[in-house]
GROMACS .gro file of C-alpha atoms in nm:
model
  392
    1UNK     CA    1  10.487   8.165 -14.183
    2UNK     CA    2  10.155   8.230 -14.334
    3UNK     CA    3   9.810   8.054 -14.395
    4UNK     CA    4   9.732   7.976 -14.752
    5UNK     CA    5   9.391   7.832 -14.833
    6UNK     CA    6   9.307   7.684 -15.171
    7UNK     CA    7   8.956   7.696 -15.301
    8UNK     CA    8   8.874   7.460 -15.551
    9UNK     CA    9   8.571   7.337 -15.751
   10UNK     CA   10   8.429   6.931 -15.755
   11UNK     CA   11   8.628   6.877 -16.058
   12UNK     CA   12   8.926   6.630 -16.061
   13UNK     CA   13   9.151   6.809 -16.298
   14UNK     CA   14   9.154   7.155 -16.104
   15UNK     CA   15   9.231   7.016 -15.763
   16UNK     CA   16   9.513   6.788 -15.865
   17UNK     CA   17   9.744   7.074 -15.956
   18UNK     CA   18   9.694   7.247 -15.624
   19UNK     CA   19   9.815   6.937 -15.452
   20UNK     CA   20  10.165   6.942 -15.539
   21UNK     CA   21  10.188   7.339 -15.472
   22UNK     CA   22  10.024   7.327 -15.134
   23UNK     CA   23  10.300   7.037 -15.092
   24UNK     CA   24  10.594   7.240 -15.185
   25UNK     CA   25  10.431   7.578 -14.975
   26UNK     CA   26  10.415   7.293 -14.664
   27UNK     CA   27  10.770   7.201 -14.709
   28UNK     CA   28  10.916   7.557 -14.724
   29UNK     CA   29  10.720   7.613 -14.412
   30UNK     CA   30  10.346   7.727 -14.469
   31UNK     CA   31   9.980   7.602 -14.316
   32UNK     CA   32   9.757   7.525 -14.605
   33UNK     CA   33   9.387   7.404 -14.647
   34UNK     CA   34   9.191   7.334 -14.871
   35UNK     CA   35   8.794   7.439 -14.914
   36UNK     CA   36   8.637   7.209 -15.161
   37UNK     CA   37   8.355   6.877 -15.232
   38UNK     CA   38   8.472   6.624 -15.009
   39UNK     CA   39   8.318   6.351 -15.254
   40UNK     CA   40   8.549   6.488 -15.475
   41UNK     CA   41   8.894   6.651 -15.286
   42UNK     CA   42   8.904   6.393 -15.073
   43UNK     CA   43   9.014   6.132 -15.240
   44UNK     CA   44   9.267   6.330 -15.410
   45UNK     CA   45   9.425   6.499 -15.115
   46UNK     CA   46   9.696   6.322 -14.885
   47UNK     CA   47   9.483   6.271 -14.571
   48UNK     CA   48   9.748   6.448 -14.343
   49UNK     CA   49   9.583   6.773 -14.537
   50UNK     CA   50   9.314   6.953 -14.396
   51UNK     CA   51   9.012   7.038 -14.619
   52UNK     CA   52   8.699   7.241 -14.496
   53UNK     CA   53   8.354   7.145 -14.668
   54UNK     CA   54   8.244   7.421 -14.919
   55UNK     CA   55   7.885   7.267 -14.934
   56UNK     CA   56   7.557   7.189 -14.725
   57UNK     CA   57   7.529   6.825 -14.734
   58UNK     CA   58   7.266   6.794 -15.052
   59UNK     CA   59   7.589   6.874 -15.252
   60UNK     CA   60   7.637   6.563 -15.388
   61UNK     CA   61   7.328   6.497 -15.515
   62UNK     CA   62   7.274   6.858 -15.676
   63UNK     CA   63   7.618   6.807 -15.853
   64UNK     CA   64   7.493   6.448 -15.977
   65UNK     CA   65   7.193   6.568 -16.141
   66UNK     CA   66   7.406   6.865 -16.303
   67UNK     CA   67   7.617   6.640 -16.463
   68UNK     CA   68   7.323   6.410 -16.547
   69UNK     CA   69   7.160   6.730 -16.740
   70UNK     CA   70   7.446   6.806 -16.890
   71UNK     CA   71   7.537   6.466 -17.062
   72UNK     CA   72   7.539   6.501 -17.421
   73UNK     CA   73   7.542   6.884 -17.489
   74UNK     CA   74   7.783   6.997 -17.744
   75UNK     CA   75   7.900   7.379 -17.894
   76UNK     CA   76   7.710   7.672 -17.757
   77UNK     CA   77   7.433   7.438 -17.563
   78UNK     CA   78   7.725   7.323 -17.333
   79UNK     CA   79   7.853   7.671 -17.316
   80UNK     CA   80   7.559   7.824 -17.156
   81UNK     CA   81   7.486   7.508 -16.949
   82UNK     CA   82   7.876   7.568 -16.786
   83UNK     CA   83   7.832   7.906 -16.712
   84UNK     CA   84   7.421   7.950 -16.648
   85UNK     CA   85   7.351   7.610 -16.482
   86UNK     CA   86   7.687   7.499 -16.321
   87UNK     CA   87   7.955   7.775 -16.223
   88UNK     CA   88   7.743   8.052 -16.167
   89UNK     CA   89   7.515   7.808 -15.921
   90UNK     CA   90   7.844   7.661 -15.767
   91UNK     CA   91   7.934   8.038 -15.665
   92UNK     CA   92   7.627   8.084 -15.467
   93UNK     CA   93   7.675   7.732 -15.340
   94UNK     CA   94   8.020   7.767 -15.184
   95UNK     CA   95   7.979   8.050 -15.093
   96UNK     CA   96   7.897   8.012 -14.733
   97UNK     CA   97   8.149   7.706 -14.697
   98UNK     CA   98   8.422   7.944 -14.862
   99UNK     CA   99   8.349   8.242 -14.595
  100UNK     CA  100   8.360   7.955 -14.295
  101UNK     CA  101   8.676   7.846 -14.420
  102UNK     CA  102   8.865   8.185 -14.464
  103UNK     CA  103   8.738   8.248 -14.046
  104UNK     CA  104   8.792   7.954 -13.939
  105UNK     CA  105   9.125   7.886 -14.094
  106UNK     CA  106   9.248   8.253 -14.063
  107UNK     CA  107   9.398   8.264 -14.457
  108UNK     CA  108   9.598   8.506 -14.527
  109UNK     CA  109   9.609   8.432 -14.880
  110UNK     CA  110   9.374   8.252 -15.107
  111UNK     CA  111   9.458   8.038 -15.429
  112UNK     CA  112   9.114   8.000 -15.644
  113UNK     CA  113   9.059   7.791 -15.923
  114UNK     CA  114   8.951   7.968 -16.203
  115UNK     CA  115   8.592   7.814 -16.190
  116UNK     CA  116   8.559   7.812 -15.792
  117UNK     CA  117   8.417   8.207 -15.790
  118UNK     CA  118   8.296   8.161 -15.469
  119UNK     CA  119   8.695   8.212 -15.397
  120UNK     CA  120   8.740   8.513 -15.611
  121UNK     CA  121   8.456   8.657 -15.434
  122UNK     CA  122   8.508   8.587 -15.059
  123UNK     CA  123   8.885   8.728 -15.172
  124UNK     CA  124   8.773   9.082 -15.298
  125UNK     CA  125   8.492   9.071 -15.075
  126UNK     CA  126   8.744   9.087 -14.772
  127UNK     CA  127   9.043   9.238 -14.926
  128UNK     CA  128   9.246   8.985 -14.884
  129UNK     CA  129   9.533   8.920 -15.159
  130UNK     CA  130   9.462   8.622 -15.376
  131UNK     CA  131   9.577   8.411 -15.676
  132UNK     CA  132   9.407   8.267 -15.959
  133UNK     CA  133   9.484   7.899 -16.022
  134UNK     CA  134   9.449   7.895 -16.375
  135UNK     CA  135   9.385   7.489 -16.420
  136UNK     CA  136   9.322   7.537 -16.812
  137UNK     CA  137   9.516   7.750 -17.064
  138UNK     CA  138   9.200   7.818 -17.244
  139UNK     CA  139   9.057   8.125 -17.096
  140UNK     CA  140   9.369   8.254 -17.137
  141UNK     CA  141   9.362   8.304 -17.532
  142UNK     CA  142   9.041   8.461 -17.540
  143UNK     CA  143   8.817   8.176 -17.649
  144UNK     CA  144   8.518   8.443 -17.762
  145UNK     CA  145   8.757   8.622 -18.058
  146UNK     CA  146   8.499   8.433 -18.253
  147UNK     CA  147   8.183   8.501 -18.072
  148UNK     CA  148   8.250   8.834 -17.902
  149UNK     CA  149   7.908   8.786 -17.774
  150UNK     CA  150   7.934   8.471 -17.531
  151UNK     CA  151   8.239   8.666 -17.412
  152UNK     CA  152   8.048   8.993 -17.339
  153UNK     CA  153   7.749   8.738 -17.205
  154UNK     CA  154   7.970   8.599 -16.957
  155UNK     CA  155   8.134   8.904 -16.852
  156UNK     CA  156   7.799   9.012 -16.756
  157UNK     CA  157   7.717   8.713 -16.507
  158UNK     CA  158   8.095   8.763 -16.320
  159UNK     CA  159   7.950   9.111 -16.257
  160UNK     CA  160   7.588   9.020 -16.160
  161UNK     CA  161   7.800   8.762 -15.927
  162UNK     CA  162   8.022   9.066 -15.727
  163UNK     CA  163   7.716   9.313 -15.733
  164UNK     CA  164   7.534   9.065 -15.557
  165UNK     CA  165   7.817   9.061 -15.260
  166UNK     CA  166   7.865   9.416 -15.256
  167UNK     CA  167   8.161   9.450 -15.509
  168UNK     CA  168   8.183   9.713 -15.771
  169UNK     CA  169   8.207   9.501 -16.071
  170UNK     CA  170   8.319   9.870 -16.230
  171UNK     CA  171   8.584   9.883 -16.029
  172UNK     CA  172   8.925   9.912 -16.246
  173UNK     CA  173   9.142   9.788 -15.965
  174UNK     CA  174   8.940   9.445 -15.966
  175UNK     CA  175   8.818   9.368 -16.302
  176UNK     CA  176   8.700   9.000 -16.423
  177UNK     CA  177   8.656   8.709 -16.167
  178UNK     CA  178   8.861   8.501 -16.377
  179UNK     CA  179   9.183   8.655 -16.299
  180UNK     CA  180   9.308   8.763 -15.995
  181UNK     CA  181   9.471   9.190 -16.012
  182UNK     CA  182   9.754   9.026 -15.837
  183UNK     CA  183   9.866   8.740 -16.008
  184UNK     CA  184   9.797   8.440 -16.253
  185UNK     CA  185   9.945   8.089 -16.221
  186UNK     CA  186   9.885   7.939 -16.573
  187UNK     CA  187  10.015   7.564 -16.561
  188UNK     CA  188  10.161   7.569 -16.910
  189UNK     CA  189  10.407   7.759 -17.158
  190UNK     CA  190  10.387   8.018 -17.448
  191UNK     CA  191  10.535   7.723 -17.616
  192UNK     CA  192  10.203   7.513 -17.612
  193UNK     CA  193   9.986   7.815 -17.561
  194UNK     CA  194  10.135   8.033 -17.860
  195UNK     CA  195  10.381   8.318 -17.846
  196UNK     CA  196  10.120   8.528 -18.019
  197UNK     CA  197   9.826   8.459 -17.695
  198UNK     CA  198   9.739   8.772 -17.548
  199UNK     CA  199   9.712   8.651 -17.180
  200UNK     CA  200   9.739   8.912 -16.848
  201UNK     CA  201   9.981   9.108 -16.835
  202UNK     CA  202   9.966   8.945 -16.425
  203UNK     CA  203  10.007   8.591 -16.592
  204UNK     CA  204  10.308   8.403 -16.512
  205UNK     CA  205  10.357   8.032 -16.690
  206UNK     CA  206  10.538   7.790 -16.451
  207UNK     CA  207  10.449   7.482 -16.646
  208UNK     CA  208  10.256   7.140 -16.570
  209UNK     CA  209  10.212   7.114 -16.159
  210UNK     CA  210  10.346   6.741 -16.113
  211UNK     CA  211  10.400   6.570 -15.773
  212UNK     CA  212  10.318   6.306 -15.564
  213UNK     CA  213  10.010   6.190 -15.564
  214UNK     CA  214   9.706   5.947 -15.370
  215UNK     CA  215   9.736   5.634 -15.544
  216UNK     CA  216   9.409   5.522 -15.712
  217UNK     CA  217   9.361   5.204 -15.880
  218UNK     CA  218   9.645   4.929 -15.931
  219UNK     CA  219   9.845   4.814 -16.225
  220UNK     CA  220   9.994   4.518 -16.342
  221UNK     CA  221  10.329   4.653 -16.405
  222UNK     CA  222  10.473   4.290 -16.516
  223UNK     CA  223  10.202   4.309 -16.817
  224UNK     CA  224  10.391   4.550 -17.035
  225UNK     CA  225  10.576   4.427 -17.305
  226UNK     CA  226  10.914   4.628 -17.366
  227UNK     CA  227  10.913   4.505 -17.741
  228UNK     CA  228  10.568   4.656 -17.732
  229UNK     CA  229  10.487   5.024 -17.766
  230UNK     CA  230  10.230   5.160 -17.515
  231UNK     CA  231   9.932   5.385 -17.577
  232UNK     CA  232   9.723   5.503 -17.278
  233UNK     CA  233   9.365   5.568 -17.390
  234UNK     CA  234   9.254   5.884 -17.110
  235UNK     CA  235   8.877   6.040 -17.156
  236UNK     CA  236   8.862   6.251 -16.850
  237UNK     CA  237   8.574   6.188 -16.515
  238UNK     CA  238   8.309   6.413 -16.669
  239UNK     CA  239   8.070   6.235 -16.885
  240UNK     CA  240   8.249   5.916 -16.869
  241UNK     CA  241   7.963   5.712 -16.903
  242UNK     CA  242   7.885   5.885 -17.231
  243UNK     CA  243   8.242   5.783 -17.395
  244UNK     CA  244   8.094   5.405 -17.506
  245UNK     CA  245   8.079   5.458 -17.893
  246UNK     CA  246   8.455   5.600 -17.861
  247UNK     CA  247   8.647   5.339 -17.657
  248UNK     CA  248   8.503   5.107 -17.847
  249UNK     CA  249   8.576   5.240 -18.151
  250UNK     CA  250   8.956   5.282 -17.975
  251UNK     CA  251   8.914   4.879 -17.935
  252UNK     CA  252   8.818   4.791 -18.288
  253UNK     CA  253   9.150   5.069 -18.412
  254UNK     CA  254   9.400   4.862 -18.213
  255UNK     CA  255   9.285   4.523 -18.234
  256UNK     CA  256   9.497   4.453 -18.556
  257UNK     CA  257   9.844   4.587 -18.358
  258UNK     CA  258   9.852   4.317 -18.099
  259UNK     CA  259  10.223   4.240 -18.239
  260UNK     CA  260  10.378   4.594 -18.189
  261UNK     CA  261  10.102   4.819 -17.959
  262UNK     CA  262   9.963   4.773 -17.599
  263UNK     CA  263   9.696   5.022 -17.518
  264UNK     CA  264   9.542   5.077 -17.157
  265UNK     CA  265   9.242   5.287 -17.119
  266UNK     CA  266   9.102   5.413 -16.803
  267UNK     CA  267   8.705   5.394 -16.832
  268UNK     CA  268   8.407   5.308 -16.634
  269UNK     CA  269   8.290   4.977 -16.578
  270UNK     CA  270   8.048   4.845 -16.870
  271UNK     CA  271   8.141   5.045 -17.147
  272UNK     CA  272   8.366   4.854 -17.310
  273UNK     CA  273   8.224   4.521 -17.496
  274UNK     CA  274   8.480   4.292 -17.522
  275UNK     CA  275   8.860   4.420 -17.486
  276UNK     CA  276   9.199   4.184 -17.685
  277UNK     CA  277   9.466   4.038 -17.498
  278UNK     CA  278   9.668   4.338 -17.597
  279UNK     CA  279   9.429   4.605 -17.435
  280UNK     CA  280   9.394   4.676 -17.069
  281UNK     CA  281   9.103   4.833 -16.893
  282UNK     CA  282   9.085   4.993 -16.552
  283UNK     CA  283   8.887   5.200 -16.393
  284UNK     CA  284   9.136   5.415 -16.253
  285UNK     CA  285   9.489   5.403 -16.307
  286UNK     CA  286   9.796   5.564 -16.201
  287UNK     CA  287   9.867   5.794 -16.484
  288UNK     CA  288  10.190   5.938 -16.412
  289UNK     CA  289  10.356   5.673 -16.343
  290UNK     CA  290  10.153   5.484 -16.637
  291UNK     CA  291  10.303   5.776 -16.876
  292UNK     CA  292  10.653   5.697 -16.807
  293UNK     CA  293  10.606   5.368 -16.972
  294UNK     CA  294  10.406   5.522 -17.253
  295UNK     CA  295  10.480   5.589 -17.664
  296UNK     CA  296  10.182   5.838 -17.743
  297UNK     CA  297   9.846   5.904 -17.547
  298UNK     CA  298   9.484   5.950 -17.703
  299UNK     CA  299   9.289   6.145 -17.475
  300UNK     CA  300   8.955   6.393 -17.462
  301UNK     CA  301   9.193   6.722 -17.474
  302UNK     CA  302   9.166   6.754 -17.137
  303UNK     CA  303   9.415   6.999 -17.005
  304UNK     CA  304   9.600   6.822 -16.700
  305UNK     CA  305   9.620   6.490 -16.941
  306UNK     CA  306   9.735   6.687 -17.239
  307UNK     CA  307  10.010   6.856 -17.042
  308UNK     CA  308  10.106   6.563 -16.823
  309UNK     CA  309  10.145   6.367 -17.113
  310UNK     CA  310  10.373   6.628 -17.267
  311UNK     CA  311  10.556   6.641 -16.989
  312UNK     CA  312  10.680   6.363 -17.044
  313UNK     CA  313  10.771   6.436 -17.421
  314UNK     CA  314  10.465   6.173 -17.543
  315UNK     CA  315  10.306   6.275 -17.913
  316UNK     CA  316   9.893   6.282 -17.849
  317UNK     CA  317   9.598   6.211 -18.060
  318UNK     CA  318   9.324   6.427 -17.905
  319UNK     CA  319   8.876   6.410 -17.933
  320UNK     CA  320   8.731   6.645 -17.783
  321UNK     CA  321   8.397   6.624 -17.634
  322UNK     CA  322   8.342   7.017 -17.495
  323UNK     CA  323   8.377   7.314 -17.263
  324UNK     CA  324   8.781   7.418 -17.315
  325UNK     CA  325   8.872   7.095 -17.504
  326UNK     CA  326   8.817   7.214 -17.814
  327UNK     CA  327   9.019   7.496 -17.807
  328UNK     CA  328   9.322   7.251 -17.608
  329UNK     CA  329   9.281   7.018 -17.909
  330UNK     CA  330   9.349   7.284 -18.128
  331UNK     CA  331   9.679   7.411 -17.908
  332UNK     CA  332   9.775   7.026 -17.987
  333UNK     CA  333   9.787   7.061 -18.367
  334UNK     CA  334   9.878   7.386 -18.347
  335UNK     CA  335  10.225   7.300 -18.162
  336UNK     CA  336  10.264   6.964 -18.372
  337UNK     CA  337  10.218   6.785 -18.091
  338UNK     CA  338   9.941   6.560 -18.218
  339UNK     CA  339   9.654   6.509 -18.397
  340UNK     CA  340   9.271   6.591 -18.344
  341UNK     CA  341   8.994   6.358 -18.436
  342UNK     CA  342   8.613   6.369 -18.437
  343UNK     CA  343   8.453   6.237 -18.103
  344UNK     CA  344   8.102   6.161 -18.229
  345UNK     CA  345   8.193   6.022 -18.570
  346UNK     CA  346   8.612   5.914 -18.590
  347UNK     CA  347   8.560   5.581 -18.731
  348UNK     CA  348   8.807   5.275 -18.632
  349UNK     CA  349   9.041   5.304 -18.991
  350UNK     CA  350   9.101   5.665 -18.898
  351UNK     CA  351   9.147   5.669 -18.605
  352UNK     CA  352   9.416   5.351 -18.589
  353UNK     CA  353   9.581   5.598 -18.852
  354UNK     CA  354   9.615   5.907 -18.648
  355UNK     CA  355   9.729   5.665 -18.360
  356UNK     CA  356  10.018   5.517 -18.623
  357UNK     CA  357  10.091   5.838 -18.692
  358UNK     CA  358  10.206   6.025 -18.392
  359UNK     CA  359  10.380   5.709 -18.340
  360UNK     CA  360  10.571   5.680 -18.605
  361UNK     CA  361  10.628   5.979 -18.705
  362UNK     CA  362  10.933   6.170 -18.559
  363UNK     CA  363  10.841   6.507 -18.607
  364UNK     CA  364  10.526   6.468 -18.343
  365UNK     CA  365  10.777   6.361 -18.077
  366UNK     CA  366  11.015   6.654 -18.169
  367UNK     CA  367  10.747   6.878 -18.109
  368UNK     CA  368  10.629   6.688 -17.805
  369UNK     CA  369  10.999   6.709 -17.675
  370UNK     CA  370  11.023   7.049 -17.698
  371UNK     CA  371  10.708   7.139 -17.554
  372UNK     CA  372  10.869   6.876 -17.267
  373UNK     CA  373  11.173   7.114 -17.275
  374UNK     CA  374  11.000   7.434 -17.218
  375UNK     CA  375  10.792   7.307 -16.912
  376UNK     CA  376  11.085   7.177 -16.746
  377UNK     CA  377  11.228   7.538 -16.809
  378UNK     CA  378  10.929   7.670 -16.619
  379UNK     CA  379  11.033   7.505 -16.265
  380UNK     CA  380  10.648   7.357 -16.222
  381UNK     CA  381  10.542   7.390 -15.854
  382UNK     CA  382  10.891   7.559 -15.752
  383UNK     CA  383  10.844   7.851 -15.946
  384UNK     CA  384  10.495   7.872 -15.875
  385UNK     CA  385  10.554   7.866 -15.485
  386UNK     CA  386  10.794   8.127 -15.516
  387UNK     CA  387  10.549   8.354 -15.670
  388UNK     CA  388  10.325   8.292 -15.416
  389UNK     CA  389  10.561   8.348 -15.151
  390UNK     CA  390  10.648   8.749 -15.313
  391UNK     CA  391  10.314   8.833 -15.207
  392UNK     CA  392  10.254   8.723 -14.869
   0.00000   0.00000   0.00000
């Protein structure tokens, strides 16, 4: 059997769908590892799984101070802070950790996030076959149609990043960072992406990657209410200390439903001023299981909680803050799935309206039921591990 190694940047949502594929690739057999921010991985790996350290040990604080300088940057500010002050500085970052890992753990076969380059890199850099983990579906619509120039900018720093490791960015064979020549695991469906996307033509959509997963936080199951419906309230772990204005606002939207809505949200401690009998708040919670029990979900457009949620056939209202969550949000309306609302300025009437909305109204749960349909279709982490397997 062979030696799979995924590589995977300090952000929640692109490790946890790795973690139920290197799970199924264990069970049919395979050695995996993962090369990643322990601060971050670690806690969302099973401990039995081995993960090599893609940093020197000032890691955490660099990536603290990132975020910090990134809090509050919206539209093309937060664009070129992603690429200019965070990914492109990752690469060089893990890039020792990432060439450690591939010796020491002998891969034969790499699985990279799309925003862990240091992966695609070490990859081409060695010839070794690899896989792109495509943890958003938003690179692959061609976000730039509108600004062909952030598109052509960006394309430029991938190939500053190979010519700086001895690749030939030029090279036909290779082509962008973003997407591995070999193959591209997109955890979605045309459904929710749009029939019309032009993705890769090495893209293959296996749907949401669901599995078991390390329990953070605790619940009160006996607190919800069958008569009750149940909204879960998700904003993502990036800027979570900047989402104040908006849970509140959430707070003050359901605070007349107390006879027919529960809501719980997930946020950090502090931000919330005074929460109703009616309204939970954790700091973490167990959101799969917490989506079983849930009507509709209002979230930052984030794509693991947008898919997850309509994986489980649940109607969304959807604020995005930045990056790809724009572009998600829109995917929402666009598949009648949900509604989009302003972050910054959604005010408590309007927003308890879209909420009431994609609760009540049947078509958004159609639409969320077939999207539900289509990713159970796909096979999820089955499918994908096959097409892993075909080229080792």
């Amino acid at each position: 059997m062979s030696r799979i190694l995924f590589v995977v940047p300090p952000l929640a949502g692109h490790v946890l769908p790795t973690v139920a594929l290197g799970q199924e690739l264990v069970e049919r057999g395979h050695e995996v590892a993962w090369v990643g921010h322990p601060e971050v991985a670690s806690r969302l790996l099973p401990p039995e799984l081995t993960l090599f350290p893609a940093e020197r040990p000032d890691a955490e604080s660099w990536l603290a101070e990132t975020y910090e300088r990134s809090r509050g940057l919206r539209g093309p500010a937060a664009f070129q802070f992603l690429w200019k002050d965070f990914l492109v500085p990752l690469a060089g970052r893990m890039m020792a950790g990432v060439e450690a890992a591939v010796r020491e753990f002998g891969a034969d076969l790499l699985v990279v996030d799309q925003q862990a380059l240091a992966g695609a890199l070490s990859a081409r850099r060695h010839r070794l076959p690899w896989i792109t983990s495509a943890t958003t579906s938003a690179e692959l619509t061609n976000p730039f149609t509108m600004v062909p120039k952030f598109g052509a900018w960006v394309r430029s720093q991938l190939d500053d990043l190979q010519r700086a490791q001895g690749i030939r960015p030029d090279d036909a064979a290779l082509g962008d960072l973003r997407f591995s020549e070999h193959l591209v695991l997109a955890y979605t469906t045309e459904s929710f992406v749009g029939v019309d996307a032009t993705v890769p033509g090495q893209c293959v959509f296996v749907g949401p990657s669901l599995g078991k997963r390390v329990e953070v936080g605790d619940y009160d199951w006996g607190w919800l209410d069958p008569r009750r419906q149940h909204v879960l309230v998700s904003m993502g772990t990036i800027d979570r200390e900047n989402n104040g204005r908006f849970l509140n606002t959430v707070v003050e939207a359901v605070a007349p439903l107390a006879d027919r809505v529960q809501v719980t949200i997930a946020a950090a401690p502090g931000l919330i001023d005074h929460s109703p009998e009616h309204v939970r708040v954790r700091e973490f919670v167990p959101q799969l299981d917490l989506l079983k029990h849930s009507s509709a979900v209002v979230c930052h457009g984030g794509h693991n909680t947008v898919c997850e949620s309509l994986a489980n056939g649940l109607p969304l209202v959807v604020a995005p803050i930045r990056d790809d969550q724009p572009i998600i949000a829109e995917q929402v309306v666009a598949a009648g799935v949900g509604r989009r609302v302003h972050f910054g300025r959604v005010r408590p009437a309007e927003l308890r309206e879209a909420i009431l909305s994609v609760l009540d109204q049947p078509g958004y749960r159609a639409a969320a039921e077939q999207i539900q349909s289509s990713f159970a279709d796909a096979g999820g982490t089955v499918t994908a591990a096959d097409h892993v397997e075909k080229l080792l």
